[in-house]
XYZ file of C-alpha atoms in Angstrom:
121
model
C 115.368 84.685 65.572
C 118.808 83.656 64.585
C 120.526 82.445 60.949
C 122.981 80.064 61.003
C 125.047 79.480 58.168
C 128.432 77.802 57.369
C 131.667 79.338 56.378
C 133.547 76.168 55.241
C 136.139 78.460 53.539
C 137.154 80.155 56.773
C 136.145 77.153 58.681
C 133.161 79.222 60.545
C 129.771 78.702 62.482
C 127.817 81.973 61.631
C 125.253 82.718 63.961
C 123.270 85.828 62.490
C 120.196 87.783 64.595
C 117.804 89.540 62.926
C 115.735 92.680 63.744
C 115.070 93.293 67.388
C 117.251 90.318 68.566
C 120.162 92.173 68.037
C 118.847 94.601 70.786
C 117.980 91.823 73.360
C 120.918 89.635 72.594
C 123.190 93.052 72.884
C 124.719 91.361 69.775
C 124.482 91.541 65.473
C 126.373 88.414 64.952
C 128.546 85.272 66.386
C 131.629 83.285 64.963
C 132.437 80.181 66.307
C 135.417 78.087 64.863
C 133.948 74.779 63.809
C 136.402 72.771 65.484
C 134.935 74.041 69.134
C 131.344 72.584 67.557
C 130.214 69.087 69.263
C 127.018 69.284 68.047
C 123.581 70.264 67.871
C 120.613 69.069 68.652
C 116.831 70.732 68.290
C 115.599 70.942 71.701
C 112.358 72.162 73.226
C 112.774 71.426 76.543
C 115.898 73.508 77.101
C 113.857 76.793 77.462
C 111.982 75.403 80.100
C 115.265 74.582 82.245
C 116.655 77.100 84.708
C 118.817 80.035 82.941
C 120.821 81.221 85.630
C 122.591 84.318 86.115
C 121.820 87.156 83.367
C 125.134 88.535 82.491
C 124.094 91.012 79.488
C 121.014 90.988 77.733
C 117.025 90.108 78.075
C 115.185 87.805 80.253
C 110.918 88.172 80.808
C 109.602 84.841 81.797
C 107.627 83.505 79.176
C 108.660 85.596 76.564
C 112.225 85.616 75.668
C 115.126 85.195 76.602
C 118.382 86.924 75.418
C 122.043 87.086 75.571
C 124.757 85.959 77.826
C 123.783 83.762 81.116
C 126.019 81.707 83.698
C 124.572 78.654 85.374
C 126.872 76.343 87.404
C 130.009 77.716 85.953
C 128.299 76.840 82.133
C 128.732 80.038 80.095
C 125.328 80.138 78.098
C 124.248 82.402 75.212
C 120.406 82.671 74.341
C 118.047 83.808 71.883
C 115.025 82.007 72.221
C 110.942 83.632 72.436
C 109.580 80.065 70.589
C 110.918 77.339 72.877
C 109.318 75.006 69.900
C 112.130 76.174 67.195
C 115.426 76.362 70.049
C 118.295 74.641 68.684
C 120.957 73.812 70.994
C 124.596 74.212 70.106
C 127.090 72.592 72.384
C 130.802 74.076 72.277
C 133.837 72.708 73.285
C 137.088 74.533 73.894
C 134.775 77.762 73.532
C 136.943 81.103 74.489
C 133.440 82.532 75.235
C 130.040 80.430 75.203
C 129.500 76.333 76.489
C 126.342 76.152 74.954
C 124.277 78.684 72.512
C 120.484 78.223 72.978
C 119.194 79.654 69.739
C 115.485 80.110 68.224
C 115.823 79.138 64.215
C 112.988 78.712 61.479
C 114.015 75.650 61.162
C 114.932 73.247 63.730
C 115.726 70.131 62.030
C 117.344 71.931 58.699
C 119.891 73.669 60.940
C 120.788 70.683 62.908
C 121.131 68.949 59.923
C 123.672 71.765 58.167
C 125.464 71.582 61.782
C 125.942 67.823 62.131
C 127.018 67.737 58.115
C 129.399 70.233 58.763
C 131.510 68.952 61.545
C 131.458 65.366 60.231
C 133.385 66.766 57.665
C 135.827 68.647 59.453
């Protein structure tokens, strides 16, 4: 599971993993500049939809999915084992992700803290 928090002092999308995740994502941490955030949007279905190409990190079927994936040129990053709580971060301008597919606690709070956050920007 991931936890996203806001740096509005260094202008900063802080995307945290916790225990094992950091071993399947093959990562501790993101930073993405808030001004390459479109949006996010709490989205189920996404885990469902073809992943693509694993680049680094963890794929079983069924049970999670983890780390960096291309699919038709998109450059994806995942961290999802409950498809229920995925949150879906679209990027624009992104030096390395187009989308981050994330499992959160809560769906709805973190979109919330996402949208609030760029509308101010």
């Amino acid at each position: 599971m991931a936890l996203i928090s806001v740096d509005r002092e260094r202008g900063l999308l802080n995307v945290e993993f916790q225990g094992l995740d950091k071993l399947w994502t093959l990562k501790s941490r993101l930073e993405i500049p808030l001004a390459h955030v479109r949006g996010a949007t709490h989205d189920p279905g996404m885990a469902r939809e073809p992943k693509g190409i694993r680049v680094g990190g963890t794929h079983f079927p069924g049970v999670i999915t983890a780390g960096r994936f291309r699919r038709h040129g998109e450059r994806l990053f995942w961290d999802v084992k409950n498809p229920d709580k995925a949150v879906v971060v679209e990027l624009a301008d992104a030096e390395t992700y187009d989308r981050l597919v994330v499992e959160v606690d809560d769906p709805r709070a973190t979109v919330a803290l996402i949208e609030r956050s760029i509308a101010r920007g």
